[in-house]
Amino acid sequence: MTATEHAPAKVNLALHVTGQRADGYHLLDSLVVFTQLGDMLRATAGAGISLSVTGPEAAGLSGEGDNLVLRAARLAQADGLALELEKHLPVASGIGGGSSDAAAALRLIARHSGRPVPGDCLTLGADLPVCLAAKPCRMRGIGEDVSCIPALPPMAMVLVNPRVGVATPAVFRALARKDNPPMPETLPEWPDFPGFVAWLSVQRNDLQAPACAAVPAIADVIAALAGAGAALARMSGSGATCFGLFPDLGTAKQAATLIARAQPGWWVRATALL
Ligand code: C5P
């Protein structure tokens, strides 16, 4: 038996922080998309549950203990699976690598076992429900409230990470305000790429300002994306990865080449959306 499951990158096109619960978790209103670029999870028959991590972004990631893929396998009560995670997404970089990997594990195990995905998957992380959907969504609550959105026009993106880590809890703590306005209750039908960009440009990522204050390289990344012709450049999640939007994959690839040449130390990828 060999099964594979793709774990796409999660990108927050907008991320509004609208409140804070008594337990400290923040209330969000986020427009989330997924990219063709992602990690790959493979499973073969094995004894118990094991995990090996391979691929260009495997460094520093252990296949033991609290790896989210193993926690997902334990939550789903999986058994008899040797899992291999091929990492292509930088770890802890605001594009949901760990959550998307865990969601891929839950999807794969559900398919393999015939049992449904466990209902308490939010315990693995606030991004788990949206990563299980792995398609354009609106995410509210602390991440548990996932709803469909109108169709997005065709577009592509460049993802750039300056290879600097950001501590998510510290970025949330540094927020100047926690009661920012949500996105409009009803999302419009977006006519085309320019119309979508015009609408998105008045939305925000409320975590971008505190993340830039902690990690000034994030502002450099956003400037580089804008300089390479992105119609809109913004940070995803709590950073440090930022995205630039382009009308098609060809122009995104050209911009990625420009940025990678100027900044050989950065992680730069052009990708289509799912
Ligand atoms: O759920 P996850 O492990 O991805 O969250 C990492 C950290 O981000 C949490 O410990 C919390 O500090 C912060 N967070 C938050 N509100 C959310 C999601 C995450 O405060 N809705």
PDB file of C-alpha atoms and ligand atoms in Angstrom:
ATOM      1  CA  MET A   1       0.000   0.000   0.000  1.00  0.00           C
ATOM      2  CA  THR A   2       1.261   3.498  -0.882  1.00  0.00           C
ATOM      3  CA  ALA A   3      -0.891   6.594  -0.412  1.00  0.00           C
ATOM      4  CA  THR A   4       0.061  10.220  -1.028  1.00  0.00           C
ATOM      5  CA  GLU A   5      -1.545  13.469   0.080  1.00  0.00           C
ATOM      6  CA  HIS A   6      -0.561  17.006  -0.907  1.00  0.00           C
ATOM      7  CA  ALA A   7      -0.173  19.617   1.853  1.00  0.00           C
ATOM      8  CA  PRO A   8      -0.508  22.970   0.059  1.00  0.00           C
ATOM      9  CA  ALA A   9       0.794  26.270   1.422  1.00  0.00           C
ATOM     10  CA  LYS A  10      -1.915  28.319   3.174  1.00  0.00           C
ATOM     11  CA  VAL A  11      -1.859  32.050   2.406  1.00  0.00           C
ATOM     12  CA  ASN A  12      -3.883  34.654   4.323  1.00  0.00           C
ATOM     13  CA  LEU A  13      -4.772  37.225   1.626  1.00  0.00           C
ATOM     14  CA  ALA A  14      -6.349  39.274   4.429  1.00  0.00           C
ATOM     15  CA  LEU A  15      -6.124  38.672   8.188  1.00  0.00           C
ATOM     16  CA  HIS A  16      -8.202  40.929  10.406  1.00  0.00           C
ATOM     17  CA  VAL A  17      -7.823  40.505  14.178  1.00  0.00           C
ATOM     18  CA  THR A  18     -11.252  41.414  15.528  1.00  0.00           C
ATOM     19  CA  GLY A  19     -11.131  40.490  19.206  1.00  0.00           C
ATOM     20  CA  GLN A  20      -9.653  38.300  21.914  1.00  0.00           C
ATOM     21  CA  ARG A  21     -11.293  35.482  23.872  1.00  0.00           C
ATOM     22  CA  ALA A  22     -10.972  35.072  27.624  1.00  0.00           C
ATOM     23  CA  ASP A  23      -8.521  32.174  27.046  1.00  0.00           C
ATOM     24  CA  GLY A  24      -6.162  34.527  25.151  1.00  0.00           C
ATOM     25  CA  TYR A  25      -6.865  33.231  21.631  1.00  0.00           C
ATOM     26  CA  HIS A  26      -7.646  35.926  19.089  1.00  0.00           C
ATOM     27  CA  LEU A  27     -10.776  36.223  16.962  1.00  0.00           C
ATOM     28  CA  LEU A  28      -9.914  36.449  13.287  1.00  0.00           C
ATOM     29  CA  ASP A  29     -11.610  37.242   9.997  1.00  0.00           C
ATOM     30  CA  SER A  30      -9.380  35.956   7.215  1.00  0.00           C
ATOM     31  CA  LEU A  31      -9.522  35.303   3.484  1.00  0.00           C
ATOM     32  CA  VAL A  32      -7.456  32.160   2.929  1.00  0.00           C
ATOM     33  CA  VAL A  33      -6.199  30.559  -0.289  1.00  0.00           C
ATOM     34  CA  PHE A  34      -3.958  27.562  -1.034  1.00  0.00           C
ATOM     35  CA  THR A  35      -1.184  27.131  -3.582  1.00  0.00           C
ATOM     36  CA  GLN A  36      -0.049  24.354  -5.891  1.00  0.00           C
ATOM     37  CA  LEU A  37       3.270  24.608  -4.091  1.00  0.00           C
ATOM     38  CA  GLY A  38       3.309  22.527  -0.927  1.00  0.00           C
ATOM     39  CA  ASP A  39       4.673  19.611   1.053  1.00  0.00           C
ATOM     40  CA  MET A  40       3.962  15.979   0.157  1.00  0.00           C
ATOM     41  CA  LEU A  41       2.981  13.263   2.616  1.00  0.00           C
ATOM     42  CA  ARG A  42       3.442   9.582   1.706  1.00  0.00           C
ATOM     43  CA  ALA A  43       2.284   6.547   3.667  1.00  0.00           C
ATOM     44  CA  THR A  44       3.240   2.896   3.324  1.00  0.00           C
ATOM     45  CA  ALA A  45       2.351  -0.019   5.562  1.00  0.00           C
ATOM     46  CA  GLY A  46       4.585  -0.182   8.642  1.00  0.00           C
ATOM     47  CA  ALA A  47       4.699  -1.251  12.249  1.00  0.00           C
ATOM     48  CA  GLY A  48       2.990   1.221  14.598  1.00  0.00           C
ATOM     49  CA  ILE A  49       3.372   4.826  13.426  1.00  0.00           C
ATOM     50  CA  SER A  50       6.662   6.276  12.217  1.00  0.00           C
ATOM     51  CA  LEU A  51       7.624   9.503  10.447  1.00  0.00           C
ATOM     52  CA  SER A  52      10.660  10.452   8.401  1.00  0.00           C
ATOM     53  CA  VAL A  53      11.179  14.002   7.132  1.00  0.00           C
ATOM     54  CA  THR A  54      12.931  14.592   3.794  1.00  0.00           C
ATOM     55  CA  GLY A  55      13.091  17.338   1.157  1.00  0.00           C
ATOM     56  CA  PRO A  56      14.744  20.754   0.794  1.00  0.00           C
ATOM     57  CA  GLU A  57      13.159  22.252   3.959  1.00  0.00           C
ATOM     58  CA  ALA A  58      13.591  19.221   6.246  1.00  0.00           C
ATOM     59  CA  ALA A  59      16.493  20.713   8.224  1.00  0.00           C
ATOM     60  CA  GLY A  60      15.684  21.256  11.884  1.00  0.00           C
ATOM     61  CA  LEU A  61      12.414  19.337  11.709  1.00  0.00           C
ATOM     62  CA  SER A  62      12.253  16.145  13.731  1.00  0.00           C
ATOM     63  CA  GLY A  63      10.125  13.149  12.783  1.00  0.00           C
ATOM     64  CA  GLU A  64       9.596  12.441  16.462  1.00  0.00           C
ATOM     65  CA  GLY A  65       7.595  13.525  19.486  1.00  0.00           C
ATOM     66  CA  ASP A  66       5.473  16.612  18.946  1.00  0.00           C
ATOM     67  CA  ASN A  67       5.697  16.823  15.145  1.00  0.00           C
ATOM     68  CA  LEU A  68       2.181  17.863  14.099  1.00  0.00           C
ATOM     69  CA  VAL A  69       1.928  14.959  11.633  1.00  0.00           C
ATOM     70  CA  LEU A  70       2.536  12.469  14.461  1.00  0.00           C
ATOM     71  CA  ARG A  71       0.104  14.315  16.738  1.00  0.00           C
ATOM     72  CA  ALA A  72      -2.494  14.143  13.926  1.00  0.00           C
ATOM     73  CA  ALA A  73      -1.864  10.396  13.499  1.00  0.00           C
ATOM     74  CA  ARG A  74      -2.293   9.849  17.254  1.00  0.00           C
ATOM     75  CA  LEU A  75      -5.482  11.961  17.310  1.00  0.00           C
ATOM     76  CA  ALA A  76      -6.898   9.887  14.428  1.00  0.00           C
ATOM     77  CA  GLN A  77      -5.845   6.668  16.233  1.00  0.00           C
ATOM     78  CA  ALA A  78      -3.920   5.531  13.162  1.00  0.00           C
ATOM     79  CA  ASP A  79      -1.810   2.379  13.293  1.00  0.00           C
ATOM     80  CA  GLY A  80       0.429   0.461  10.890  1.00  0.00           C
ATOM     81  CA  LEU A  81       1.656   3.449   8.854  1.00  0.00           C
ATOM     82  CA  ALA A  82       5.181   4.502   7.889  1.00  0.00           C
ATOM     83  CA  LEU A  83       4.806   8.186   6.991  1.00  0.00           C
ATOM     84  CA  GLU A  84       7.275  10.228   4.943  1.00  0.00           C
ATOM     85  CA  LEU A  85       6.938  13.997   4.845  1.00  0.00           C
ATOM     86  CA  GLU A  86       8.687  15.738   1.947  1.00  0.00           C
ATOM     87  CA  LYS A  87       9.125  19.369   3.119  1.00  0.00           C
ATOM     88  CA  HIS A  88       9.134  22.115   0.507  1.00  0.00           C
ATOM     89  CA  LEU A  89       7.671  24.923   2.653  1.00  0.00           C
ATOM     90  CA  PRO A  90       9.862  26.768   5.193  1.00  0.00           C
ATOM     91  CA  VAL A  91       9.027  25.800   8.773  1.00  0.00           C
ATOM     92  CA  ALA A  92       7.131  28.275  11.025  1.00  0.00           C
ATOM     93  CA  SER A  93       6.816  30.873   8.302  1.00  0.00           C
ATOM     94  CA  GLY A  94       3.152  31.965   8.246  1.00  0.00           C
ATOM     95  CA  ILE A  95       2.047  29.758   5.348  1.00  0.00           C
ATOM     96  CA  GLY A  96       0.647  26.954   7.455  1.00  0.00           C
ATOM     97  CA  GLY A  97       3.278  24.324   6.748  1.00  0.00           C
ATOM     98  CA  GLY A  98       2.750  22.418   9.997  1.00  0.00           C
ATOM     99  CA  SER A  99      -1.048  22.787  10.004  1.00  0.00           C
ATOM    100  CA  SER A 100      -1.292  21.826   6.332  1.00  0.00           C
ATOM    101  CA  ASP A 101       0.925  18.771   6.949  1.00  0.00           C
ATOM    102  CA  ALA A 102      -1.287  17.720   9.882  1.00  0.00           C
ATOM    103  CA  ALA A 103      -4.436  18.266   7.790  1.00  0.00           C
ATOM    104  CA  ALA A 104      -2.926  16.150   4.986  1.00  0.00           C
ATOM    105  CA  ALA A 105      -2.223  13.400   7.537  1.00  0.00           C
ATOM    106  CA  LEU A 106      -5.835  13.530   8.793  1.00  0.00           C
ATOM    107  CA  ARG A 107      -7.196  13.368   5.199  1.00  0.00           C
ATOM    108  CA  LEU A 108      -4.870  10.494   4.289  1.00  0.00           C
ATOM    109  CA  ILE A 109      -5.677   8.494   7.438  1.00  0.00           C
ATOM    110  CA  ALA A 110      -9.440   9.049   6.970  1.00  0.00           C
ATOM    111  CA  ARG A 111      -9.182   7.786   3.387  1.00  0.00           C
ATOM    112  CA  HIS A 112      -7.077   4.794   4.451  1.00  0.00           C
ATOM    113  CA  SER A 113      -9.115   3.804   7.518  1.00  0.00           C
ATOM    114  CA  GLY A 114     -12.594   4.665   6.233  1.00  0.00           C
ATOM    115  CA  ARG A 115     -13.177   6.587   9.497  1.00  0.00           C
ATOM    116  CA  PRO A 116     -14.129  10.292   9.450  1.00  0.00           C
ATOM    117  CA  VAL A 117     -11.607  12.997  10.365  1.00  0.00           C
ATOM    118  CA  PRO A 118     -11.748  13.501  14.181  1.00  0.00           C
ATOM    119  CA  GLY A 119     -13.972  16.418  15.173  1.00  0.00           C
ATOM    120  CA  ASP A 120     -11.514  17.835  17.721  1.00  0.00           C
ATOM    121  CA  CYS A 121      -8.754  18.588  15.198  1.00  0.00           C
ATOM    122  CA  LEU A 122      -8.697  22.253  16.354  1.00  0.00           C
ATOM    123  CA  THR A 123      -6.564  20.988  19.273  1.00  0.00           C
ATOM    124  CA  LEU A 124      -3.717  20.592  16.724  1.00  0.00           C
ATOM    125  CA  GLY A 125      -3.854  24.291  15.790  1.00  0.00           C
ATOM    126  CA  ALA A 126      -6.238  27.069  14.866  1.00  0.00           C
ATOM    127  CA  ASP A 127      -5.425  26.687  11.138  1.00  0.00           C
ATOM    128  CA  LEU A 128      -6.401  22.998  11.034  1.00  0.00           C
ATOM    129  CA  PRO A 129     -10.049  23.390   9.922  1.00  0.00           C
ATOM    130  CA  VAL A 130      -9.192  25.694   7.002  1.00  0.00           C
ATOM    131  CA  CYS A 131      -6.237  23.485   6.024  1.00  0.00           C
ATOM    132  CA  LEU A 132      -8.558  20.460   5.973  1.00  0.00           C
ATOM    133  CA  ALA A 133     -10.714  22.290   3.420  1.00  0.00           C
ATOM    134  CA  ALA A 134      -7.603  23.256   1.354  1.00  0.00           C
ATOM    135  CA  LYS A 135      -9.562  25.544  -0.975  1.00  0.00           C
ATOM    136  CA  PRO A 136     -10.343  29.296  -0.954  1.00  0.00           C
ATOM    137  CA  CYS A 137     -12.285  30.017   2.255  1.00  0.00           C
ATOM    138  CA  ARG A 138     -13.234  32.661   4.770  1.00  0.00           C
ATOM    139  CA  MET A 139     -12.018  31.753   8.261  1.00  0.00           C
ATOM    140  CA  ARG A 140     -13.562  33.258  11.396  1.00  0.00           C
ATOM    141  CA  GLY A 141     -13.697  32.587  15.139  1.00  0.00           C
ATOM    142  CA  ILE A 142     -10.234  31.476  16.216  1.00  0.00           C
ATOM    143  CA  GLY A 143     -10.150  29.340  13.059  1.00  0.00           C
ATOM    144  CA  GLU A 144     -13.029  26.913  13.610  1.00  0.00           C
ATOM    145  CA  ASP A 145     -15.594  28.805  11.525  1.00  0.00           C
ATOM    146  CA  VAL A 146     -14.753  28.107   7.862  1.00  0.00           C
ATOM    147  CA  SER A 147     -17.126  29.202   5.094  1.00  0.00           C
ATOM    148  CA  CYS A 148     -17.216  29.265   1.280  1.00  0.00           C
ATOM    149  CA  ILE A 149     -16.425  32.453  -0.651  1.00  0.00           C
ATOM    150  CA  PRO A 150     -17.368  33.690  -4.144  1.00  0.00           C
ATOM    151  CA  ALA A 151     -15.129  32.379  -6.955  1.00  0.00           C
ATOM    152  CA  LEU A 152     -11.780  34.167  -7.218  1.00  0.00           C
ATOM    153  CA  PRO A 153     -10.576  35.448 -10.604  1.00  0.00           C
ATOM    154  CA  PRO A 154      -7.530  33.661 -12.093  1.00  0.00           C
ATOM    155  CA  MET A 155      -4.250  34.834 -10.522  1.00  0.00           C
ATOM    156  CA  ALA A 156      -0.821  33.594  -9.448  1.00  0.00           C
ATOM    157  CA  MET A 157       1.520  34.544  -6.625  1.00  0.00           C
ATOM    158  CA  VAL A 158       5.122  34.858  -5.575  1.00  0.00           C
ATOM    159  CA  LEU A 159       5.935  33.736  -2.035  1.00  0.00           C
ATOM    160  CA  VAL A 160       9.031  35.200  -0.384  1.00  0.00           C
ATOM    161  CA  ASN A 161      10.537  34.371   2.999  1.00  0.00           C
ATOM    162  CA  PRO A 162      13.576  36.327   4.215  1.00  0.00           C
ATOM    163  CA  ARG A 163      14.774  33.326   6.256  1.00  0.00           C
ATOM    164  CA  VAL A 164      14.062  35.047   9.560  1.00  0.00           C
ATOM    165  CA  GLY A 165      11.826  33.381  12.137  1.00  0.00           C
ATOM    166  CA  VAL A 166       8.841  35.109  13.752  1.00  0.00           C
ATOM    167  CA  ALA A 167       7.388  34.067  17.123  1.00  0.00           C
ATOM    168  CA  THR A 168       3.606  33.950  16.532  1.00  0.00           C
ATOM    169  CA  PRO A 169       2.482  34.499  20.170  1.00  0.00           C
ATOM    170  CA  ALA A 170       4.815  37.529  20.486  1.00  0.00           C
ATOM    171  CA  VAL A 171       3.373  39.092  17.299  1.00  0.00           C
ATOM    172  CA  PHE A 172      -0.186  38.670  18.624  1.00  0.00           C
ATOM    173  CA  ARG A 173       0.884  40.154  21.990  1.00  0.00           C
ATOM    174  CA  ALA A 174       2.436  43.184  20.264  1.00  0.00           C
ATOM    175  CA  LEU A 175      -0.796  44.114  18.449  1.00  0.00           C
ATOM    176  CA  ALA A 176      -1.695  47.752  19.146  1.00  0.00           C
ATOM    177  CA  ARG A 177      -5.449  46.992  18.942  1.00  0.00           C
ATOM    178  CA  LYS A 178      -7.272  43.705  19.185  1.00  0.00           C
ATOM    179  CA  ASP A 179     -10.710  45.016  18.159  1.00  0.00           C
ATOM    180  CA  ASN A 180     -10.106  45.878  14.525  1.00  0.00           C
ATOM    181  CA  PRO A 181     -13.014  45.902  12.057  1.00  0.00           C
ATOM    182  CA  PRO A 182     -13.846  42.626  10.247  1.00  0.00           C
ATOM    183  CA  MET A 183     -14.131  42.243   6.478  1.00  0.00           C
ATOM    184  CA  PRO A 184     -17.538  43.221   5.037  1.00  0.00           C
ATOM    185  CA  GLU A 185     -20.201  40.741   6.222  1.00  0.00           C
ATOM    186  CA  THR A 186     -21.053  39.851   2.606  1.00  0.00           C
ATOM    187  CA  LEU A 187     -18.119  39.392   0.257  1.00  0.00           C
ATOM    188  CA  PRO A 188     -18.698  40.766  -3.251  1.00  0.00           C
ATOM    189  CA  GLU A 189     -18.573  38.888  -6.553  1.00  0.00           C
ATOM    190  CA  TRP A 190     -15.126  39.858  -7.837  1.00  0.00           C
ATOM    191  CA  PRO A 191     -15.324  40.648 -11.552  1.00  0.00           C
ATOM    192  CA  ASP A 192     -11.690  40.198 -12.556  1.00  0.00           C
ATOM    193  CA  PHE A 193      -8.104  40.374 -11.235  1.00  0.00           C
ATOM    194  CA  PRO A 194      -7.865  44.216 -11.131  1.00  0.00           C
ATOM    195  CA  GLY A 195     -11.265  44.392  -9.405  1.00  0.00           C
ATOM    196  CA  PHE A 196     -10.204  41.792  -6.850  1.00  0.00           C
ATOM    197  CA  VAL A 197      -6.915  43.593  -6.158  1.00  0.00           C
ATOM    198  CA  ALA A 198      -8.769  46.906  -5.690  1.00  0.00           C
ATOM    199  CA  TRP A 199     -11.078  45.247  -3.127  1.00  0.00           C
ATOM    200  CA  LEU A 200      -8.259  43.366  -1.356  1.00  0.00           C
ATOM    201  CA  SER A 201      -6.053  46.448  -1.126  1.00  0.00           C
ATOM    202  CA  VAL A 202      -8.469  48.007   1.392  1.00  0.00           C
ATOM    203  CA  GLN A 203      -8.409  44.847   3.533  1.00  0.00           C
ATOM    204  CA  ARG A 204      -5.441  44.241   5.857  1.00  0.00           C
ATOM    205  CA  ASN A 205      -3.184  41.866   7.702  1.00  0.00           C
ATOM    206  CA  ASP A 206      -3.344  43.335  11.207  1.00  0.00           C
ATOM    207  CA  LEU A 207      -0.302  41.274  12.251  1.00  0.00           C
ATOM    208  CA  GLN A 208       1.905  42.879   9.589  1.00  0.00           C
ATOM    209  CA  ALA A 209       2.785  46.050  11.549  1.00  0.00           C
ATOM    210  CA  PRO A 210       3.869  44.257  14.761  1.00  0.00           C
ATOM    211  CA  ALA A 211       5.720  41.581  12.728  1.00  0.00           C
ATOM    212  CA  CYS A 212       7.592  44.281  10.722  1.00  0.00           C
ATOM    213  CA  ALA A 213       8.508  46.044  13.977  1.00  0.00           C
ATOM    214  CA  ALA A 214      10.047  42.793  15.288  1.00  0.00           C
ATOM    215  CA  VAL A 215      11.577  41.673  11.973  1.00  0.00           C
ATOM    216  CA  PRO A 216      12.440  44.644   9.689  1.00  0.00           C
ATOM    217  CA  ALA A 217      13.336  42.250   6.815  1.00  0.00           C
ATOM    218  CA  ILE A 218       9.584  41.719   6.278  1.00  0.00           C
ATOM    219  CA  ALA A 219       9.232  45.316   5.058  1.00  0.00           C
ATOM    220  CA  ASP A 220      12.182  44.688   2.691  1.00  0.00           C
ATOM    221  CA  VAL A 221      10.382  41.627   1.286  1.00  0.00           C
ATOM    222  CA  ILE A 222       7.188  43.601   0.686  1.00  0.00           C
ATOM    223  CA  ALA A 223       9.166  46.384  -1.022  1.00  0.00           C
ATOM    224  CA  ALA A 224      10.953  43.808  -3.214  1.00  0.00           C
ATOM    225  CA  LEU A 225       7.638  42.231  -4.282  1.00  0.00           C
ATOM    226  CA  ALA A 226       6.158  45.643  -5.109  1.00  0.00           C
ATOM    227  CA  GLY A 227       9.348  46.592  -6.956  1.00  0.00           C
ATOM    228  CA  ALA A 228       9.107  43.406  -9.041  1.00  0.00           C
ATOM    229  CA  GLY A 229       5.619  44.400 -10.198  1.00  0.00           C
ATOM    230  CA  ALA A 230       3.239  42.686  -7.745  1.00  0.00           C
ATOM    231  CA  ALA A 231      -0.272  44.148  -8.002  1.00  0.00           C
ATOM    232  CA  LEU A 232      -0.468  43.762  -4.203  1.00  0.00           C
ATOM    233  CA  ALA A 233       2.149  42.616  -1.659  1.00  0.00           C
ATOM    234  CA  ARG A 234       1.323  41.638   1.931  1.00  0.00           C
ATOM    235  CA  MET A 235       2.436  39.352   4.754  1.00  0.00           C
ATOM    236  CA  SER A 236       0.706  35.984   5.330  1.00  0.00           C
ATOM    237  CA  GLY A 237      -0.250  34.781   8.826  1.00  0.00           C
ATOM    238  CA  SER A 238       2.161  36.050  11.463  1.00  0.00           C
ATOM    239  CA  GLY A 239       4.989  36.087   8.901  1.00  0.00           C
ATOM    240  CA  ALA A 240       7.627  36.178   7.893  1.00  0.00           C
ATOM    241  CA  THR A 241       6.505  34.885   4.465  1.00  0.00           C
ATOM    242  CA  CYS A 242       4.897  37.515   2.223  1.00  0.00           C
ATOM    243  CA  PHE A 243       2.971  37.084  -1.008  1.00  0.00           C
ATOM    244  CA  GLY A 244       2.788  39.181  -4.149  1.00  0.00           C
ATOM    245  CA  LEU A 245      -0.186  38.836  -6.500  1.00  0.00           C
ATOM    246  CA  PHE A 246       0.240  38.618 -10.280  1.00  0.00           C
ATOM    247  CA  PRO A 247      -2.313  38.157 -13.082  1.00  0.00           C
ATOM    248  CA  ASP A 248      -0.736  34.906 -14.327  1.00  0.00           C
ATOM    249  CA  LEU A 249       2.017  32.397 -13.596  1.00  0.00           C
ATOM    250  CA  GLY A 250       4.289  33.724 -16.354  1.00  0.00           C
ATOM    251  CA  THR A 251       4.577  37.205 -14.838  1.00  0.00           C
ATOM    252  CA  ALA A 252       4.879  35.681 -11.344  1.00  0.00           C
ATOM    253  CA  LYS A 253       7.820  33.524 -12.496  1.00  0.00           C
ATOM    254  CA  GLN A 254       9.583  36.544 -14.048  1.00  0.00           C
ATOM    255  CA  ALA A 255       9.211  38.503 -10.800  1.00  0.00           C
ATOM    256  CA  ALA A 256      10.435  35.525  -8.744  1.00  0.00           C
ATOM    257  CA  THR A 257      13.551  35.288 -10.913  1.00  0.00           C
ATOM    258  CA  LEU A 258      14.269  39.008 -10.407  1.00  0.00           C
ATOM    259  CA  ILE A 259      13.858  38.829  -6.621  1.00  0.00           C
ATOM    260  CA  ALA A 260      15.856  35.596  -6.248  1.00  0.00           C
ATOM    261  CA  ARG A 261      18.721  37.129  -8.247  1.00  0.00           C
ATOM    262  CA  ALA A 262      18.816  40.256  -6.074  1.00  0.00           C
ATOM    263  CA  GLN A 263      18.393  38.321  -2.775  1.00  0.00           C
ATOM    264  CA  PRO A 264      20.054  34.897  -3.072  1.00  0.00           C
ATOM    265  CA  GLY A 265      19.579  34.252   0.671  1.00  0.00           C
ATOM    266  CA  TRP A 266      15.777  34.500   0.503  1.00  0.00           C
ATOM    267  CA  TRP A 267      13.315  31.679  -0.223  1.00  0.00           C
ATOM    268  CA  VAL A 268      11.429  32.759  -3.376  1.00  0.00           C
ATOM    269  CA  ARG A 269       8.793  30.696  -5.239  1.00  0.00           C
ATOM    270  CA  ALA A 270       6.220  31.438  -7.950  1.00  0.00           C
ATOM    271  CA  THR A 271       3.076  29.318  -7.782  1.00  0.00           C
ATOM    272  CA  ALA A 272      -0.451  28.955  -9.119  1.00  0.00           C
ATOM    273  CA  LEU A 273      -3.399  28.862  -6.690  1.00  0.00           C
ATOM    274  CA  LEU A 274      -5.648  25.866  -6.025  1.00  0.00           C
TER     275      LEU A 274
HETATM  276  O1  C5P B   1      -3.089  27.414  16.991  1.00  0.00           O
HETATM  277  P1  C5P B   1      -1.656  27.669  16.677  1.00  0.00           P
HETATM  278  O2  C5P B   1      -0.745  26.664  17.336  1.00  0.00           O
HETATM  279  O3  C5P B   1      -1.390  27.836  15.228  1.00  0.00           O
HETATM  280  O4  C5P B   1      -1.331  29.083  17.340  1.00  0.00           O
HETATM  281  C1  C5P B   1      -0.046  29.487  17.692  1.00  0.00           C
HETATM  282  C2  C5P B   1      -0.166  30.684  18.633  1.00  0.00           C
HETATM  283  O5  C5P B   1      -0.727  31.786  17.948  1.00  0.00           O
HETATM  284  C3  C5P B   1      -1.083  30.460  19.814  1.00  0.00           C
HETATM  285  O6  C5P B   1      -0.385  29.884  20.888  1.00  0.00           O
HETATM  286  C4  C5P B   1      -1.547  31.869  20.144  1.00  0.00           C
HETATM  287  O7  C5P B   1      -0.556  32.558  20.875  1.00  0.00           O
HETATM  288  C5  C5P B   1      -1.615  32.517  18.777  1.00  0.00           C
HETATM  289  N1  C5P B   1      -2.973  32.479  18.180  1.00  0.00           N
HETATM  290  C6  C5P B   1      -3.959  33.320  18.696  1.00  0.00           C
HETATM  291  N2  C5P B   1      -5.209  33.305  18.133  1.00  0.00           N
HETATM  292  C7  C5P B   1      -5.495  32.496  17.079  1.00  0.00           C
HETATM  293  C8  C5P B   1      -4.501  31.656  16.550  1.00  0.00           C
HETATM  294  C9  C5P B   1      -3.250  31.671  17.130  1.00  0.00           C
HETATM  295  O8  C5P B   1      -3.728  34.062  19.642  1.00  0.00           O
HETATM  296  N3  C5P B   1      -6.724  32.519  16.555  1.00  0.00           N
END
